[in-house]
Amino acid sequence: MGWNMSRWRPLPDSLDDRVRQLVVQLRRLKDRSGLGLSSLESKTGYSRSSWERYLNGKALPPRQAVEELARVGGVEPTRLLVLHEVAEAAWRERDAAADVPALNESAPGGSTPGESAPGGEPSTTSAPRSRSVLIGICAAVALGALLVGLLIAAPWKDGGGGGKGAAETRHGAAGSSHGTFAYRPGKTYPCPVKRENGRAYAGYSTTRTAILSQPGWEVVEAQCLLRHLGFDPGGADGVYGENTTRAVKRLQKKAGLPTDGIVGPHTWQVLRG
């Protein structure tokens, strides 16, 4: 089944999904490079302990570290840098949200917002500052959602997996024979899984690289393959919900992959067999 993958510590449940996406891609690039942490230290200039924190979600890597990992891994860095920008916004949101209660507790000089500061003048410093933080958080959330959506729409091709195989050429573009996907509540799809050239297909998509999140035919394909392998995701409805995420995590645990619940190139490799 090709399940002999490197093992990673599970990422913290509290880690923001936007940061998680970046860390997962950095882990995959490190795995593909074949480099250990000591080699990364010598080739990137960032210490072994720093990479341990970056790759386990304990600290956000600086932009330059991401660029260096892309360089030593032999990939074009643009997509990683977009993921980093989104993750950085999420990291700032977390820090800003932690600061907001402190800002509301007291204004300079010990007065709370709306009370008079020493000298009888109303204290107005805290409230505007808090509003600015909240406005920044909302803007960052909107930007992050847009950028992540664009990345999912054009998934990162894992090394050597971007070309079309014979089965992919015969079946055509992913989901094209089914038309544009439209979610219908209660609608599920049959799962006639077949094998071609040693790989399993359910007839809804031929992808081996797409990173799944949004509803679509690729999700139906993954759900069918999960069921075929004995990891029931519920009905094959094309929605990447909690049942599908749990099924993916069970598959990843058995396969020795990071149990992040995200279907990407390595998980597709297991699903296709």
PDB file of N, CA and C in Angstrom, residues 142-199:
ATOM      1  N   ALA A 142     -10.899  37.994   6.749  1.00  0.00           N
ATOM      2  CA  ALA A 142     -11.411  38.047   5.375  1.00  0.00           C
ATOM      3  C   ALA A 142     -10.311  37.748   4.371  1.00  0.00           C
ATOM      4  N   LEU A 143      -9.118  38.348   4.582  1.00  0.00           N
ATOM      5  CA  LEU A 143      -8.003  38.107   3.670  1.00  0.00           C
ATOM      6  C   LEU A 143      -7.577  36.647   3.711  1.00  0.00           C
ATOM      7  N   GLY A 144      -7.505  36.069   4.911  1.00  0.00           N
ATOM      8  CA  GLY A 144      -7.085  34.678   5.046  1.00  0.00           C
ATOM      9  C   GLY A 144      -8.037  33.739   4.333  1.00  0.00           C
ATOM     10  N   ALA A 145      -9.349  33.969   4.486  1.00  0.00           N
ATOM     11  CA  ALA A 145     -10.324  33.105   3.822  1.00  0.00           C
ATOM     12  C   ALA A 145     -10.174  33.162   2.309  1.00  0.00           C
ATOM     13  N   LEU A 146      -9.945  34.380   1.778  1.00  0.00           N
ATOM     14  CA  LEU A 146      -9.787  34.535   0.334  1.00  0.00           C
ATOM     15  C   LEU A 146      -8.552  33.809  -0.168  1.00  0.00           C
ATOM     16  N   LEU A 147      -7.414  33.994   0.501  1.00  0.00           N
ATOM     17  CA  LEU A 147      -6.168  33.400   0.030  1.00  0.00           C
ATOM     18  C   LEU A 147      -6.191  31.881   0.134  1.00  0.00           C
ATOM     19  N   VAL A 148      -6.723  31.357   1.242  1.00  0.00           N
ATOM     20  CA  VAL A 148      -6.796  29.900   1.390  1.00  0.00           C
ATOM     21  C   VAL A 148      -7.710  29.309   0.332  1.00  0.00           C
ATOM     22  N   GLY A 149      -8.820  30.014   0.020  1.00  0.00           N
ATOM     23  CA  GLY A 149      -9.713  29.551  -1.032  1.00  0.00           C
ATOM     24  C   GLY A 149      -9.018  29.470  -2.371  1.00  0.00           C
ATOM     25  N   LEU A 150      -8.176  30.466  -2.669  1.00  0.00           N
ATOM     26  CA  LEU A 150      -7.434  30.452  -3.925  1.00  0.00           C
ATOM     27  C   LEU A 150      -6.447  29.298  -3.964  1.00  0.00           C
ATOM     28  N   LEU A 151      -5.799  29.017  -2.835  1.00  0.00           N
ATOM     29  CA  LEU A 151      -4.832  27.916  -2.796  1.00  0.00           C
ATOM     30  C   LEU A 151      -5.512  26.578  -2.989  1.00  0.00           C
ATOM     31  N   ILE A 152      -6.684  26.420  -2.393  1.00  0.00           N
ATOM     32  CA  ILE A 152      -7.400  25.156  -2.538  1.00  0.00           C
ATOM     33  C   ILE A 152      -7.865  24.974  -3.974  1.00  0.00           C
ATOM     34  N   ALA A 153      -8.257  26.089  -4.619  1.00  0.00           N
ATOM     35  CA  ALA A 153      -8.718  26.002  -5.996  1.00  0.00           C
ATOM     36  C   ALA A 153      -7.600  25.594  -6.937  1.00  0.00           C
ATOM     37  N   ALA A 154      -6.331  25.916  -6.583  1.00  0.00           N
ATOM     38  CA  ALA A 154      -5.190  25.538  -7.419  1.00  0.00           C
ATOM     39  C   ALA A 154      -4.184  24.813  -6.549  1.00  0.00           C
ATOM     40  N   PRO A 155      -4.410  23.511  -6.245  1.00  0.00           N
ATOM     41  CA  PRO A 155      -3.595  22.791  -5.257  1.00  0.00           C
ATOM     42  C   PRO A 155      -2.147  22.673  -5.660  1.00  0.00           C
ATOM     43  N   TRP A 156      -1.271  22.601  -4.631  1.00  0.00           N
ATOM     44  CA  TRP A 156       0.169  22.446  -4.831  1.00  0.00           C
ATOM     45  C   TRP A 156       0.441  21.055  -5.359  1.00  0.00           C
ATOM     46  N   LYS A 157       1.111  20.980  -6.485  1.00  0.00           N
ATOM     47  CA  LYS A 157       1.470  19.686  -7.045  1.00  0.00           C
ATOM     48  C   LYS A 157       2.676  19.145  -6.311  1.00  0.00           C
ATOM     49  N   ASP A 158       2.509  18.009  -5.679  1.00  0.00           N
ATOM     50  CA  ASP A 158       3.640  17.386  -4.996  1.00  0.00           C
ATOM     51  C   ASP A 158       4.611  16.854  -6.039  1.00  0.00           C
ATOM     52  N   GLY A 159       5.888  16.804  -5.677  1.00  0.00           N
ATOM     53  CA  GLY A 159       6.927  16.485  -6.632  1.00  0.00           C
ATOM     54  C   GLY A 159       6.658  15.200  -7.381  1.00  0.00           C
ATOM     55  N   GLY A 160       6.729  15.291  -8.719  1.00  0.00           N
ATOM     56  CA  GLY A 160       6.554  14.121  -9.550  1.00  0.00           C
ATOM     57  C   GLY A 160       5.123  13.694  -9.710  1.00  0.00           C
ATOM     58  N   GLY A 161       4.185  14.328  -8.970  1.00  0.00           N
ATOM     59  CA  GLY A 161       2.799  13.887  -9.052  1.00  0.00           C
ATOM     60  C   GLY A 161       1.961  14.775  -9.916  1.00  0.00           C
ATOM     61  N   GLY A 162       2.563  15.812 -10.541  1.00  0.00           N
ATOM     62  CA  GLY A 162       1.766  16.760 -11.283  1.00  0.00           C
ATOM     63  C   GLY A 162       1.373  16.261 -12.646  1.00  0.00           C
ATOM     64  N   GLY A 163       2.119  15.309 -13.218  1.00  0.00           N
ATOM     65  CA  GLY A 163       1.797  14.842 -14.550  1.00  0.00           C
ATOM     66  C   GLY A 163       0.627  13.885 -14.539  1.00  0.00           C
ATOM     67  N   LYS A 164      -0.063  13.795 -15.670  1.00  0.00           N
ATOM     68  CA  LYS A 164      -1.217  12.905 -15.756  1.00  0.00           C
ATOM     69  C   LYS A 164      -0.770  11.510 -16.142  1.00  0.00           C
ATOM     70  N   GLY A 165      -1.310  10.523 -15.439  1.00  0.00           N
ATOM     71  CA  GLY A 165      -1.064   9.139 -15.795  1.00  0.00           C
ATOM     72  C   GLY A 165      -2.050   8.695 -16.854  1.00  0.00           C
ATOM     73  N   ALA A 166      -1.962   7.432 -17.253  1.00  0.00           N
ATOM     74  CA  ALA A 166      -2.829   6.934 -18.314  1.00  0.00           C
ATOM     75  C   ALA A 166      -4.293   7.002 -17.910  1.00  0.00           C
ATOM     76  N   ALA A 167      -4.571   6.597 -16.663  1.00  0.00           N
ATOM     77  CA  ALA A 167      -5.965   6.614 -16.218  1.00  0.00           C
ATOM     78  C   ALA A 167      -6.501   8.027 -16.189  1.00  0.00           C
ATOM     79  N   GLU A 168      -5.664   8.989 -15.745  1.00  0.00           N
ATOM     80  CA  GLU A 168      -6.111  10.368 -15.665  1.00  0.00           C
ATOM     81  C   GLU A 168      -6.409  10.919 -17.051  1.00  0.00           C
ATOM     82  N   THR A 169      -5.579  10.571 -18.025  1.00  0.00           N
ATOM     83  CA  THR A 169      -5.803  11.047 -19.382  1.00  0.00           C
ATOM     84  C   THR A 169      -7.106  10.498 -19.933  1.00  0.00           C
ATOM     85  N   ARG A 170      -7.402   9.223 -19.680  1.00  0.00           N
ATOM     86  CA  ARG A 170      -8.617   8.629 -20.209  1.00  0.00           C
ATOM     87  C   ARG A 170      -9.856   9.210 -19.558  1.00  0.00           C
ATOM     88  N   HIS A 171      -9.778   9.449 -18.245  1.00  0.00           N
ATOM     89  CA  HIS A 171     -10.960   9.932 -17.538  1.00  0.00           C
ATOM     90  C   HIS A 171     -11.198  11.415 -17.763  1.00  0.00           C
ATOM     91  N   GLY A 172     -10.160  12.160 -18.126  1.00  0.00           N
ATOM     92  CA  GLY A 172     -10.303  13.594 -18.338  1.00  0.00           C
ATOM     93  C   GLY A 172     -10.110  14.363 -17.055  1.00  0.00           C
ATOM     94  N   ALA A 173     -10.412  15.663 -17.097  1.00  0.00           N
ATOM     95  CA  ALA A 173     -10.217  16.531 -15.933  1.00  0.00           C
ATOM     96  C   ALA A 173     -11.107  16.062 -14.796  1.00  0.00           C
ATOM     97  N   ALA A 174     -10.630  16.360 -13.555  1.00  0.00           N
ATOM     98  CA  ALA A 174     -11.327  15.878 -12.366  1.00  0.00           C
ATOM     99  C   ALA A 174     -12.784  16.320 -12.358  1.00  0.00           C
ATOM    100  N   GLY A 175     -13.681  15.349 -12.282  1.00  0.00           N
ATOM    101  CA  GLY A 175     -15.092  15.652 -12.128  1.00  0.00           C
ATOM    102  C   GLY A 175     -15.769  16.184 -13.371  1.00  0.00           C
ATOM    103  N   SER A 176     -15.051  16.316 -14.522  1.00  0.00           N
ATOM    104  CA  SER A 176     -15.626  16.968 -15.686  1.00  0.00           C
ATOM    105  C   SER A 176     -16.832  16.215 -16.228  1.00  0.00           C
ATOM    106  N   SER A 177     -16.840  14.871 -16.142  1.00  0.00           N
ATOM    107  CA  SER A 177     -17.948  14.101 -16.690  1.00  0.00           C
ATOM    108  C   SER A 177     -19.218  14.258 -15.861  1.00  0.00           C
ATOM    109  N   HIS A 178     -19.107  14.819 -14.671  1.00  0.00           N
ATOM    110  CA  HIS A 178     -20.270  14.993 -13.803  1.00  0.00           C
ATOM    111  C   HIS A 178     -20.772  16.431 -13.798  1.00  0.00           C
ATOM    112  N   GLY A 179     -20.095  17.316 -14.507  1.00  0.00           N
ATOM    113  CA  GLY A 179     -20.502  18.712 -14.505  1.00  0.00           C
ATOM    114  C   GLY A 179     -20.073  19.431 -13.242  1.00  0.00           C
ATOM    115  N   THR A 180     -20.540  20.649 -13.079  1.00  0.00           N
ATOM    116  CA  THR A 180     -20.198  21.448 -11.906  1.00  0.00           C
ATOM    117  C   THR A 180     -20.876  20.878 -10.666  1.00  0.00           C
ATOM    118  N   PHE A 181     -20.109  20.724  -9.597  1.00  0.00           N
ATOM    119  CA  PHE A 181     -20.671  20.151  -8.369  1.00  0.00           C
ATOM    120  C   PHE A 181     -21.604  21.149  -7.702  1.00  0.00           C
ATOM    121  N   ALA A 182     -22.757  20.676  -7.270  1.00  0.00           N
ATOM    122  CA  ALA A 182     -23.694  21.490  -6.490  1.00  0.00           C
ATOM    123  C   ALA A 182     -24.203  20.636  -5.332  1.00  0.00           C
ATOM    124  N   TYR A 183     -23.956  21.083  -4.134  1.00  0.00           N
ATOM    125  CA  TYR A 183     -24.380  20.313  -2.966  1.00  0.00           C
ATOM    126  C   TYR A 183     -25.897  20.321  -2.843  1.00  0.00           C
ATOM    127  N   ARG A 184     -26.466  19.135  -2.622  1.00  0.00           N
ATOM    128  CA  ARG A 184     -27.897  18.986  -2.386  1.00  0.00           C
ATOM    129  C   ARG A 184     -28.085  18.240  -1.068  1.00  0.00           C
ATOM    130  N   PRO A 185     -28.691  18.885  -0.079  1.00  0.00           N
ATOM    131  CA  PRO A 185     -28.876  18.235   1.229  1.00  0.00           C
ATOM    132  C   PRO A 185     -29.548  16.872   1.084  1.00  0.00           C
ATOM    133  N   GLY A 186     -28.951  15.862   1.698  1.00  0.00           N
ATOM    134  CA  GLY A 186     -29.493  14.512   1.665  1.00  0.00           C
ATOM    135  C   GLY A 186     -29.082  13.700   0.456  1.00  0.00           C
ATOM    136  N   LYS A 187     -28.464  14.334  -0.543  1.00  0.00           N
ATOM    137  CA  LYS A 187     -28.048  13.633  -1.740  1.00  0.00           C
ATOM    138  C   LYS A 187     -26.707  12.962  -1.517  1.00  0.00           C
ATOM    139  N   THR A 188     -26.635  11.653  -1.797  1.00  0.00           N
ATOM    140  CA  THR A 188     -25.373  10.928  -1.740  1.00  0.00           C
ATOM    141  C   THR A 188     -25.143  10.226  -3.073  1.00  0.00           C
ATOM    142  N   TYR A 189     -23.901   9.819  -3.301  1.00  0.00           N
ATOM    143  CA  TYR A 189     -23.515   9.256  -4.593  1.00  0.00           C
ATOM    144  C   TYR A 189     -23.005   7.828  -4.419  1.00  0.00           C
ATOM    145  N   PRO A 190     -23.247   6.966  -5.432  1.00  0.00           N
ATOM    146  CA  PRO A 190     -22.745   5.593  -5.365  1.00  0.00           C
ATOM    147  C   PRO A 190     -21.229   5.560  -5.477  1.00  0.00           C
ATOM    148  N   CYS A 191     -20.634   4.477  -5.020  1.00  0.00           N
ATOM    149  CA  CYS A 191     -19.176   4.384  -4.976  1.00  0.00           C
ATOM    150  C   CYS A 191     -18.682   3.120  -5.687  1.00  0.00           C
ATOM    151  N   PRO A 192     -18.706   3.112  -7.002  1.00  0.00           N
ATOM    152  CA  PRO A 192     -18.233   1.935  -7.753  1.00  0.00           C
ATOM    153  C   PRO A 192     -16.719   1.956  -7.933  1.00  0.00           C
ATOM    154  N   VAL A 193     -15.998   1.614  -6.893  1.00  0.00           N
ATOM    155  CA  VAL A 193     -14.529   1.711  -6.926  1.00  0.00           C
ATOM    156  C   VAL A 193     -13.950   0.607  -7.816  1.00  0.00           C
ATOM    157  N   LYS A 194     -13.072   1.023  -8.722  1.00  0.00           N
ATOM    158  CA  LYS A 194     -12.362   0.089  -9.599  1.00  0.00           C
ATOM    159  C   LYS A 194     -10.878   0.404  -9.550  1.00  0.00           C
ATOM    160  N   ARG A 195     -10.068  -0.528 -10.005  1.00  0.00           N
ATOM    161  CA  ARG A 195      -8.616  -0.328 -10.020  1.00  0.00           C
ATOM    162  C   ARG A 195      -8.129  -0.288 -11.459  1.00  0.00           C
ATOM    163  N   GLU A 196      -7.274   0.704 -11.745  1.00  0.00           N
ATOM    164  CA  GLU A 196      -6.627   0.824 -13.044  1.00  0.00           C
ATOM    165  C   GLU A 196      -5.154   1.113 -12.817  1.00  0.00           C
ATOM    166  N   ASN A 197      -4.313   0.320 -13.466  1.00  0.00           N
ATOM    167  CA  ASN A 197      -2.863   0.502 -13.334  1.00  0.00           C
ATOM    168  C   ASN A 197      -2.423   0.540 -11.868  1.00  0.00           C
ATOM    169  N   GLY A 198      -3.062  -0.295 -11.049  1.00  0.00           N
ATOM    170  CA  GLY A 198      -2.665  -0.402  -9.649  1.00  0.00           C
ATOM    171  C   GLY A 198      -3.219   0.671  -8.743  1.00  0.00           C
ATOM    172  N   ARG A 199      -4.088   1.564  -9.263  1.00  0.00           N
ATOM    173  CA  ARG A 199      -4.658   2.633  -8.438  1.00  0.00           C
ATOM    174  C   ARG A 199      -6.174   2.525  -8.410  1.00  0.00           C
TER     175      ARG A 199
END
